[in-house]
Short mmCIF file of C-alpha atoms and ligand atoms in Angstrom, two decimals:
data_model
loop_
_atom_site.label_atom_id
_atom_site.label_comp_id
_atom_site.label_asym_id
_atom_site.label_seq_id
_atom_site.Cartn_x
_atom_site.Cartn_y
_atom_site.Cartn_z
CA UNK A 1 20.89 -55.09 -54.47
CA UNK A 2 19.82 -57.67 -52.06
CA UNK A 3 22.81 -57.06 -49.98
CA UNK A 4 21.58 -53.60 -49.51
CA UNK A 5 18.38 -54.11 -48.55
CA UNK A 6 19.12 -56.74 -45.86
CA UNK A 7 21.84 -54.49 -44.60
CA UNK A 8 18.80 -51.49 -44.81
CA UNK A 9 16.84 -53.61 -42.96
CA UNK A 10 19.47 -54.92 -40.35
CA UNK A 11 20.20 -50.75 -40.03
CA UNK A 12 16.14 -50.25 -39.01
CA UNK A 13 15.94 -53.33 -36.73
CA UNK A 14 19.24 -51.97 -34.90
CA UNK A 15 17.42 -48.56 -34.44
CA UNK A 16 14.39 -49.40 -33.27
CA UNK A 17 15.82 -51.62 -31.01
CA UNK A 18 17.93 -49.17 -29.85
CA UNK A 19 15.00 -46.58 -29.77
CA UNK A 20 16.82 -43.84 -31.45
CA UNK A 21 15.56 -43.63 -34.90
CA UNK A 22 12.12 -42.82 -33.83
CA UNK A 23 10.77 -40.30 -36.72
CA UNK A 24 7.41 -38.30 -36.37
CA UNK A 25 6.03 -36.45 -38.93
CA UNK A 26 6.07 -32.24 -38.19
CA UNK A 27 3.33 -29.81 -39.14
CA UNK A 28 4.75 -27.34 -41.52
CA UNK A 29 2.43 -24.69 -40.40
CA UNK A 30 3.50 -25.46 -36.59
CA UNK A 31 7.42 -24.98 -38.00
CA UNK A 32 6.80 -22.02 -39.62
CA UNK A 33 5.00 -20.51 -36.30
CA UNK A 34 7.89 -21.90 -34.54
CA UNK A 35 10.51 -19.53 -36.55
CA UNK A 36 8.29 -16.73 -36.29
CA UNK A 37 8.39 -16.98 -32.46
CA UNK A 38 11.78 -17.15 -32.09
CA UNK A 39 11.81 -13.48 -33.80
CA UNK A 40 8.74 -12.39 -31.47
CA UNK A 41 10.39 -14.04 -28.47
CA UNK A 42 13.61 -11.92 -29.04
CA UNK A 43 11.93 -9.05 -29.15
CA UNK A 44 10.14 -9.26 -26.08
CA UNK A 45 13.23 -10.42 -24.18
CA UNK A 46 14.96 -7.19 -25.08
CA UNK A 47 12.35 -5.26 -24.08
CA UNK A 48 12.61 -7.26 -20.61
CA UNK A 49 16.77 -6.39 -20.95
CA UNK A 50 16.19 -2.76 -21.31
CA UNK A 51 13.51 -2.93 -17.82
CA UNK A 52 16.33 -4.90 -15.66
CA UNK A 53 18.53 -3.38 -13.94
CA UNK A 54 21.74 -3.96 -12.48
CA UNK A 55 22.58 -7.18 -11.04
CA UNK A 56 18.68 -7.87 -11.13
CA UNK A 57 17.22 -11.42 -12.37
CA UNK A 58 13.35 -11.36 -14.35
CA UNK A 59 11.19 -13.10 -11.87
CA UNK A 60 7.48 -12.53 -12.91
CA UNK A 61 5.37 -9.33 -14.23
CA UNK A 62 3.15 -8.25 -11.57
CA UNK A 63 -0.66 -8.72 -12.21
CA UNK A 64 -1.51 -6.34 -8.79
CA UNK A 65 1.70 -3.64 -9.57
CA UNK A 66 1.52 -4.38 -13.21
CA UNK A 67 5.32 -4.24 -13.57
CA UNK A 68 8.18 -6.52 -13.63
CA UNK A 69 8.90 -8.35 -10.06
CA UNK A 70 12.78 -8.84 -10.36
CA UNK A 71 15.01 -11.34 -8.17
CA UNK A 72 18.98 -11.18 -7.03
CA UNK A 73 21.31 -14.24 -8.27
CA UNK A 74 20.18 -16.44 -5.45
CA UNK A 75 16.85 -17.03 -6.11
CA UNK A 76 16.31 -20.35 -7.76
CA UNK A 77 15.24 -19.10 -11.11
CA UNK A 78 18.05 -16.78 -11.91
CA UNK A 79 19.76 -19.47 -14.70
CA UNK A 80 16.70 -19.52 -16.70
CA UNK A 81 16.99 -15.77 -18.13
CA UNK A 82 20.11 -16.43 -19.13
CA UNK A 83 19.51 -19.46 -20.38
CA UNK A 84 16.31 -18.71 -22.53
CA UNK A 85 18.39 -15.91 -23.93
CA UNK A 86 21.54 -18.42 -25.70
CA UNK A 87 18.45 -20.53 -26.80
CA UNK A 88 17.54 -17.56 -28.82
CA UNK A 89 20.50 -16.21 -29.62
CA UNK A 90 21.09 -19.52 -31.16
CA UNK A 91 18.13 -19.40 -33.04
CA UNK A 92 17.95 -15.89 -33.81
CA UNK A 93 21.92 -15.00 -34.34
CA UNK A 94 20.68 -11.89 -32.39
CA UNK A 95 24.03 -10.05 -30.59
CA UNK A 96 22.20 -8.58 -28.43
CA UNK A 97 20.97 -11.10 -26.51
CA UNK A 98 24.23 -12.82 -26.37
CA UNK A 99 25.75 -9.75 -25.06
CA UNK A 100 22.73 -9.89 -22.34
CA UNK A 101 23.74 -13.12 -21.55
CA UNK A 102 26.92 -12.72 -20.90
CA UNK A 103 26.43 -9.89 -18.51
CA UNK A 104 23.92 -11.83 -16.42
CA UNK A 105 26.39 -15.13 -16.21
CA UNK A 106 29.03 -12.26 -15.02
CA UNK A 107 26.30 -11.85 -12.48
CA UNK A 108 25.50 -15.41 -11.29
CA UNK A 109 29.13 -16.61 -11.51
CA UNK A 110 29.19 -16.51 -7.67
CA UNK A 111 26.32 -19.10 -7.42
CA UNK A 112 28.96 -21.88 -7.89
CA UNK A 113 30.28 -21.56 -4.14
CA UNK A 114 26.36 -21.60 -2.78
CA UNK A 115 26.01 -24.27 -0.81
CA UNK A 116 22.52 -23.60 1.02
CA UNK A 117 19.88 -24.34 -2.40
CA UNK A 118 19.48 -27.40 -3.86
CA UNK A 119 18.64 -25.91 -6.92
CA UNK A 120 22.49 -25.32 -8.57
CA UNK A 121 20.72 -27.46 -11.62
CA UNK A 122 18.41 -24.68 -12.64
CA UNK A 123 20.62 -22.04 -11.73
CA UNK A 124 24.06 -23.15 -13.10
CA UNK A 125 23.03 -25.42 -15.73
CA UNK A 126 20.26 -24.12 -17.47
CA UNK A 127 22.64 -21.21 -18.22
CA UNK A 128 26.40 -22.04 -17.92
CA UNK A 129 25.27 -25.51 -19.16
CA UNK A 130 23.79 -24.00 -22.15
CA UNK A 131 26.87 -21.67 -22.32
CA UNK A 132 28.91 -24.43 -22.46
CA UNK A 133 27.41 -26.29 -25.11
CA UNK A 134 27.87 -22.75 -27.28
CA UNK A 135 30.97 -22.18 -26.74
CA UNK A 136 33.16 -24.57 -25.02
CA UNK A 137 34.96 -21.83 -22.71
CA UNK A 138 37.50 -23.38 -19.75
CA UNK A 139 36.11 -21.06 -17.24
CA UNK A 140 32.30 -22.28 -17.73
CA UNK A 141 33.72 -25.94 -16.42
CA UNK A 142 35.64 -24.70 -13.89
CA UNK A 143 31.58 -22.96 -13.11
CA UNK A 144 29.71 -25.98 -13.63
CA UNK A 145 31.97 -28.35 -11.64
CA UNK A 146 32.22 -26.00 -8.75
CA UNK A 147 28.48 -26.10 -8.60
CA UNK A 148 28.18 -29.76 -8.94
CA UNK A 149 30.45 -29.64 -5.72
CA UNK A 150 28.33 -27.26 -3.90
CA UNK A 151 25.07 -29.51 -4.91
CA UNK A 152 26.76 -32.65 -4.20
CA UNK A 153 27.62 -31.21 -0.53
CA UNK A 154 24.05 -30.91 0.38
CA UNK A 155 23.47 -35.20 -0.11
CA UNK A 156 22.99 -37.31 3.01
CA UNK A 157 23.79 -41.01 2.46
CA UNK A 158 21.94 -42.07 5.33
CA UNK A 159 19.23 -40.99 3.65
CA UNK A 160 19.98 -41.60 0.34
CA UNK A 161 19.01 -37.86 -1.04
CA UNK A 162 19.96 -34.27 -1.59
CA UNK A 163 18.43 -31.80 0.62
CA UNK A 164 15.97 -29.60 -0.92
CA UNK A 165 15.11 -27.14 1.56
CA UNK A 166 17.21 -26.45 5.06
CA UNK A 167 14.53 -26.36 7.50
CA UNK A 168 14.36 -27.20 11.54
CA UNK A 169 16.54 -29.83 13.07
CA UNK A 170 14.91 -32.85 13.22
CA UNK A 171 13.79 -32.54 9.00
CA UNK A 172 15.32 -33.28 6.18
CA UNK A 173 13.28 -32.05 3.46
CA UNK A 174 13.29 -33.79 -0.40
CA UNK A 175 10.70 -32.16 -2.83
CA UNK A 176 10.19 -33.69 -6.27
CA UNK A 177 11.77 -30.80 -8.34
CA UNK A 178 15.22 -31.74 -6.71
CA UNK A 179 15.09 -34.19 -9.81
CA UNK A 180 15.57 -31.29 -11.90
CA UNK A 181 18.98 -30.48 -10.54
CA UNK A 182 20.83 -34.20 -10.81
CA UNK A 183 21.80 -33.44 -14.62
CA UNK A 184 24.53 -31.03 -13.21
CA UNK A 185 26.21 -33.98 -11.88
CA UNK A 186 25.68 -36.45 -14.45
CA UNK A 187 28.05 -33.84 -16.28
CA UNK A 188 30.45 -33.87 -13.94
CA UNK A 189 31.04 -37.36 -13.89
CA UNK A 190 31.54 -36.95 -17.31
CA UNK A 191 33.58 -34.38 -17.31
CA UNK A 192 36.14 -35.15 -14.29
CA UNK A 193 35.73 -38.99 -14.64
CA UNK A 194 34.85 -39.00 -10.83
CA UNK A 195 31.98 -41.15 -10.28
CA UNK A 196 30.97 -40.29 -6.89
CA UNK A 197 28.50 -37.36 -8.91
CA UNK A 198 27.16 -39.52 -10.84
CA UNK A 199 25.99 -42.32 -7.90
CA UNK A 200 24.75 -39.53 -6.03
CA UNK A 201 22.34 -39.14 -8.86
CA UNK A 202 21.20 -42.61 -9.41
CA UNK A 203 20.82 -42.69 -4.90
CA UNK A 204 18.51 -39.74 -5.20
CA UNK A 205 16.62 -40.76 -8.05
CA UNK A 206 16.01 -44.22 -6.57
CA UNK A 207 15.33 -43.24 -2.79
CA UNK A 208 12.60 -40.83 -4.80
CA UNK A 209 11.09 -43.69 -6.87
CA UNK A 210 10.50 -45.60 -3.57
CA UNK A 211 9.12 -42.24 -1.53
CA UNK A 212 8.18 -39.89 -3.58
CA UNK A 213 5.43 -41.76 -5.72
CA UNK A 214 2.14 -43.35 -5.09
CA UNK A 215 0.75 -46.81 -6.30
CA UNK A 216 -0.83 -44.30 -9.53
CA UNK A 217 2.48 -42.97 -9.62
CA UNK A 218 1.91 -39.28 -9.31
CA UNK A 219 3.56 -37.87 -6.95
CA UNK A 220 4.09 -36.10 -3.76
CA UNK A 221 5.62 -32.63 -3.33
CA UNK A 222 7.64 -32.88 -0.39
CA UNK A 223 8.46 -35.74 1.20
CA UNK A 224 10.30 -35.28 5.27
CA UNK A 225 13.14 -37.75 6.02
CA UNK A 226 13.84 -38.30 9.92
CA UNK A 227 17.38 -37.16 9.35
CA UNK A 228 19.13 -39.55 11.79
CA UNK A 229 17.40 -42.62 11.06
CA UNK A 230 16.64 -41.90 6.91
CA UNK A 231 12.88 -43.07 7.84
CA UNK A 232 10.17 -41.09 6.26
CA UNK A 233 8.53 -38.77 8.51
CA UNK A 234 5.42 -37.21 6.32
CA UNK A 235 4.60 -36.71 2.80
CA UNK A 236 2.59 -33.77 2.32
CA UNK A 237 2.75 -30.40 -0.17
CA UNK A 238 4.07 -27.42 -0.27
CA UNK A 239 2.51 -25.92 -3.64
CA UNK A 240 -0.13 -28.09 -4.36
CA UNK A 241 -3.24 -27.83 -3.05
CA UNK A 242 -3.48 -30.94 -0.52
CA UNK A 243 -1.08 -33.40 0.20
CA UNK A 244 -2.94 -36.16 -1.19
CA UNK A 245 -3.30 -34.03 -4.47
CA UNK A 246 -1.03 -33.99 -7.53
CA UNK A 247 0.48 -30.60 -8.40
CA UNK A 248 0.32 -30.33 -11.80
CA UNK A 249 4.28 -28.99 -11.69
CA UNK A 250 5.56 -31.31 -9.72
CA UNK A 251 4.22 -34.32 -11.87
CA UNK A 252 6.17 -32.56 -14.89
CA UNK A 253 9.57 -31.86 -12.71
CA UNK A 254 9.41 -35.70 -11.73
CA UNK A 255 8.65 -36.73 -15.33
CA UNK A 256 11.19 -34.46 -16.89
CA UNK A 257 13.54 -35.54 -14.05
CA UNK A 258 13.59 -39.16 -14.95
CA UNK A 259 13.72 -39.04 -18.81
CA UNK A 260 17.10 -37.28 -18.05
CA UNK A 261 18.00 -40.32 -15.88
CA UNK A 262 17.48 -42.49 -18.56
CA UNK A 263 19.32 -40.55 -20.97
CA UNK A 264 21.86 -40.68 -18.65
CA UNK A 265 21.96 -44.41 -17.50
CA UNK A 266 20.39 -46.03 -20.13
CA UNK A 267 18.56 -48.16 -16.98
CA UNK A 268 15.40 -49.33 -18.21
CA UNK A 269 13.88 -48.47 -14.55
CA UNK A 270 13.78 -45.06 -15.37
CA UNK A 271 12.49 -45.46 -18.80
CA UNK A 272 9.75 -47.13 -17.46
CA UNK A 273 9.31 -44.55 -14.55
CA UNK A 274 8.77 -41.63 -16.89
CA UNK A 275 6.50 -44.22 -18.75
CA UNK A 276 4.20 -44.58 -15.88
CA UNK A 277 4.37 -40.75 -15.10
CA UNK A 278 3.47 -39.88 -18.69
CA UNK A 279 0.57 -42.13 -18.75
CA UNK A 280 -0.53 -40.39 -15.22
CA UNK A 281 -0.68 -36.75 -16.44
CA UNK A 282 -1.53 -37.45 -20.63
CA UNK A 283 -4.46 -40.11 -19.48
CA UNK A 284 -5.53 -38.09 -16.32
CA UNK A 285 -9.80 -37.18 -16.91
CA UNK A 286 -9.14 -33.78 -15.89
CA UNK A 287 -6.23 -33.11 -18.39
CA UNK A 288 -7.61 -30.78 -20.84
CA UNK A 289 -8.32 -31.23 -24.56
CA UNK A 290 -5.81 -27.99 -25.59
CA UNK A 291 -3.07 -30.17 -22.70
CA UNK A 292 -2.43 -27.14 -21.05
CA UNK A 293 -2.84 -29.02 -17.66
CA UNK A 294 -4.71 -27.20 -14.71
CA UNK A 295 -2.14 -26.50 -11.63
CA UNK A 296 -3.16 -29.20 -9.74
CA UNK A 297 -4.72 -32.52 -11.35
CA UNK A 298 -7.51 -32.38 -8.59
CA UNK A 299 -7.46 -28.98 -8.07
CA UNK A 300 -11.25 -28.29 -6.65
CA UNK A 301 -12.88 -25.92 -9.02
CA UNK A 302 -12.06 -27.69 -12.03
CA UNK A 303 -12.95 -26.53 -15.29
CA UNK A 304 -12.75 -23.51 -13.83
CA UNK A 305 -9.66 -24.03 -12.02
CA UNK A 306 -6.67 -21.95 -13.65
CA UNK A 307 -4.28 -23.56 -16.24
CA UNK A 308 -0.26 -23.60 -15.46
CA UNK A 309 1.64 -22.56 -18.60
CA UNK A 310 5.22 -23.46 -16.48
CA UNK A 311 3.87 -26.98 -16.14
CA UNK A 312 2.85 -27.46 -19.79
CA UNK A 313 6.31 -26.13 -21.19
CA UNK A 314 7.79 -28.47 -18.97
CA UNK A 315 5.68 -31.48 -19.96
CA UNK A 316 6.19 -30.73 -23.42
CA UNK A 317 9.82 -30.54 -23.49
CA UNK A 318 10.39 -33.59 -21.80
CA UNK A 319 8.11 -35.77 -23.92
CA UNK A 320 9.59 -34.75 -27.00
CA UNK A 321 12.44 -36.53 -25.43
CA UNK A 322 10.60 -39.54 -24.23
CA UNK A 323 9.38 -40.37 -27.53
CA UNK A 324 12.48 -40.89 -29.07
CA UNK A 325 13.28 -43.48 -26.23
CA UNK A 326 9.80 -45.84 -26.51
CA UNK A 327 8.00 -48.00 -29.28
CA UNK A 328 6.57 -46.32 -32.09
CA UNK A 329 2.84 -46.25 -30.66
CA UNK A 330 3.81 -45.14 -27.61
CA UNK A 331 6.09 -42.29 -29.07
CA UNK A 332 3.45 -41.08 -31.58
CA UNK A 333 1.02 -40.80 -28.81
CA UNK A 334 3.95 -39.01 -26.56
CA UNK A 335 4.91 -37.24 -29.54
CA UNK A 336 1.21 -36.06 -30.64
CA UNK A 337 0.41 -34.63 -26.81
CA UNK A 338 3.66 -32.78 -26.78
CA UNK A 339 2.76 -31.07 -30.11
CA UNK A 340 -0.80 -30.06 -28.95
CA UNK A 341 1.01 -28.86 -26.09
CA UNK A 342 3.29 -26.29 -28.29
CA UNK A 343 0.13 -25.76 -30.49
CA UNK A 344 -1.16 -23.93 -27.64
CA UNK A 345 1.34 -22.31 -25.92
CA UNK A 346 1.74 -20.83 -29.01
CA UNK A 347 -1.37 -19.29 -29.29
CA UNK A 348 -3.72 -16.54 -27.28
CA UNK A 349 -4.51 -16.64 -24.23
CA UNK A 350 -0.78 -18.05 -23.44
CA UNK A 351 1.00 -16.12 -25.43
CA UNK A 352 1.57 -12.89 -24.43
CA UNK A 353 0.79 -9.93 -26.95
CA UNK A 354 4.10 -8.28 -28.36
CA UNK A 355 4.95 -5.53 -26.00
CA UNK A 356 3.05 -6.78 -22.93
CA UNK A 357 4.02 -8.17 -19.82
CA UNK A 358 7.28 -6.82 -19.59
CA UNK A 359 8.94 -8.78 -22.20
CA UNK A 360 7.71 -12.23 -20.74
CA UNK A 361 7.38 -14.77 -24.03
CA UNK A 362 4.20 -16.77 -22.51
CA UNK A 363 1.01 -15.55 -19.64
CA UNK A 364 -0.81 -17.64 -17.39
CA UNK A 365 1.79 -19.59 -15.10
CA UNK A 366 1.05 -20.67 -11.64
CA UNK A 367 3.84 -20.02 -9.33
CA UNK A 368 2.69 -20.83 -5.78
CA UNK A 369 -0.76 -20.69 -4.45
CA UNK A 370 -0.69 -21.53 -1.29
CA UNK A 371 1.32 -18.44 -0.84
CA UNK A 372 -0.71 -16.58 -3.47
CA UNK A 373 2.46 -15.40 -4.85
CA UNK A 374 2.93 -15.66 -9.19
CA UNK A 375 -0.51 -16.58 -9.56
CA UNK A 376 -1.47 -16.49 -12.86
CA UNK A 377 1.45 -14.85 -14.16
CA UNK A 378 4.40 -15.30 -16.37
CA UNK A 379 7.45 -17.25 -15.04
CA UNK A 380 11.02 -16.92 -16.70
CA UNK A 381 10.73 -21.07 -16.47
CA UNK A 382 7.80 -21.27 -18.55
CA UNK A 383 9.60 -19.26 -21.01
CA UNK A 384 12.08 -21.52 -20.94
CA UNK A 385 10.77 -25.09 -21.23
CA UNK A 386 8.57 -23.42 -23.84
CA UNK A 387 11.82 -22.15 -26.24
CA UNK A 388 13.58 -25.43 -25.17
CA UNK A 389 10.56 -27.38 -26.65
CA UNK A 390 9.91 -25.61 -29.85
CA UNK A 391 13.70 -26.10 -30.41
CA UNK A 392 13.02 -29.76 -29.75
CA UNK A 393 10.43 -29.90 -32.47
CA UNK A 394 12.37 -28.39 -35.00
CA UNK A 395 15.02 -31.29 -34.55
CA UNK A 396 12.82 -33.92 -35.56
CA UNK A 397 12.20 -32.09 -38.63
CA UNK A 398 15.83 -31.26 -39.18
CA UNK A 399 16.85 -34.82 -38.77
CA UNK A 400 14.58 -35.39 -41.90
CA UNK A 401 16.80 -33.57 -44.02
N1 LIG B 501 10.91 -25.51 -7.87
C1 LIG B 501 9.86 -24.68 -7.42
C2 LIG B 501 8.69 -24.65 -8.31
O1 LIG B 501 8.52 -25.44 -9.19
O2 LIG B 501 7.87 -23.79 -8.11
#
């Protein structure tokens, strides 16, 4: 008996040190709204199915036209359709959207050989990725490695980073988001054995850490690289609304970003990277009590200033994560934000009313406001960092059983 329990208690000391067996108690009521989404979510997305046409991706629904706003493959967002649709199929067992799914990925295949975006992550990954980890089809490799190539094509060692954007001669343009998009290569280290992916990672996320962040660490949106020296030329934004500002988006891409990179590495640098990010946005005075952050953290006409769903999803997802990678305190705490996070998303005014916007699961994203394009709108990545983070919830309960 005493054997047992010192072997027991050997078995809990290994775990925590390790960080994995982090448990946190679920809400039953939030599970059971959690299934009953799923159902509502699948029905909304065929009603966006049976809208589309073609070789056309979801983008937003309209608030000015009051209809669905619809994209080709290339734009950056086309994975996440896709995507969101095998994360319900999986929950659901629904054919129909697997059936959707496949004839989209028939439509993005040809992504792989694009070499001019920086964001092969979102598009390839967040759908053949998910694909992939389905059903572990040959051809969906042969997909994902021939985007990693593409993505990998657009790093500059001199400067120690991907290029986001292609822009004038004379820039070379990072923006945080690009963290997004170094899991794609992770995988392909992994997968082909070839390491060069997986350095290019680790160079991009460090040259970030040094440029990207401030002594708070929140962080800039774009940062401009002299492109034959690797000096930084300006840091200023894009989507936020000043440079000196912190875009509510971009804080969740770069905190997202670097829990994958500890996943990946296991380097405690990251770890303590998404640390210091999380404490920026969940401790920030102007995060809300429902955590449904504003777009921007200093966004002027705060309260008043409009929420972004996209950035909440995000934020949520990701700290489910996180907590499963810090000390109990600090988990619970990551763990309780992420849940009020869910909480609301998955309630009015964010979620959208069955039949409604086109099919769109969630309302009330912020897309780009400098441009006053998707503003206040739904966002197919919303939709998706939303599903991805109620499935994340469920998992601590399943690992229960
Ligand atoms: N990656 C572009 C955005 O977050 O809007």
């Amino acid at each position: 008996m005493k054997k047992i329990k010192w072997l027991a208690a050997m078995g809990l000391l290994f775990f925590s040190l390790s960080g994995q067996a982090q448990e946190f108690k679920t809400s039953a009521s939030l599970l059971k709204t959690i299934k009953t989404n799923y159902v509502k979510a699948a029905d909304q997305y065929k009603i966006m199915m049976k809208e589309l046409e073609g070789d056309r991706f979801p983008k937003t629904f309209s608030n000015k036209t009051r209809k669905l706003e619809t994209s080709g493959s290339g734009w950056w967002c086309s994975g996440f359709y896709p995507g969101t649709l095998l994360y319900l199929h999986e929950k659901t067992n629904d054919q129909a959207l697997l059936t959707e799914a496949n004839r989209m990925l028939g439509h993005l295949e040809k992504e792989q050989f694009n070499t001019t975006t920086h964001d092969l992550g979102f598009m390839m990954f967040c759908s053949f990725g998910n694909a992939l980890a389905a059903d572990p089809k040959p051809e969906y490799k042969k997909i994902l490695l021939n985007s990693a190539k593409s993505l990998a094509s657009r790093f500059d060692p001199k400067i120690g980073c991907i290029k986001s954007w292609d822009s004038k001669e004379g820039d070379f343009l990072v923006i945080i988001d690009n963290m997004m998009n170094l899991e794609l290569l992770f995988w392909a280290t992994r997968e082909t054995g070839d390491s060069s992916y997986y350095k290019i990672a680790v160079t991009h996320a460090n040259t970030t850490m040094k440029n990207h962040f401030r002594p708070d660490h929140s962080s800039y949106h774009v940062v401009n690289y002299n492109p034959k020296t690797g000096a930084v030329q300006k840091k200023h934004t894009a989507q936020g609304y000043a440079d000196e500002s912190a875009w509510a988006r971009g804080q969740a891409w770069g905190l997202y970003g670097y829990i994958v990179m500890y996943r990946e590495t296991k380097e405690k640098v990251y770890l303590d990277m998404a640390n210091e990010i999380a404490s920026f946005v969940l401790k920030h005075p102007n995060m809300p009590k429902d955590k449904v952050a504003y777009w921007d953290f200093n966004a002027p006409n705060i309260p008043d200033a409009l929420r972004d769903v996209s950035a909440a999803a995000i934020m949520s997802s990701g700290l489910f994560e996180l907590a499963k990678y810090t000390d109990r305190k600090t988990g619970q705490f990551y763990f309780n934000n992420a849940e009020q996070m869910l909480k609301s998303l998955s309630a009015a005014p964010y979620q959208s009313l069955p039949g409604t916007n086109a099919g769109f699961i969630l309302q009330h994203s912020v897309g780009h406001i400098p441009e006053n394009t998707e503003v206040d709108q739904p966002l197919t990545y919303a939709d998706y960092y939303y599903v991805e983070a109620m499935k994340r919830y469920e998992a601590f309960n399943a690992k229960k059983k």
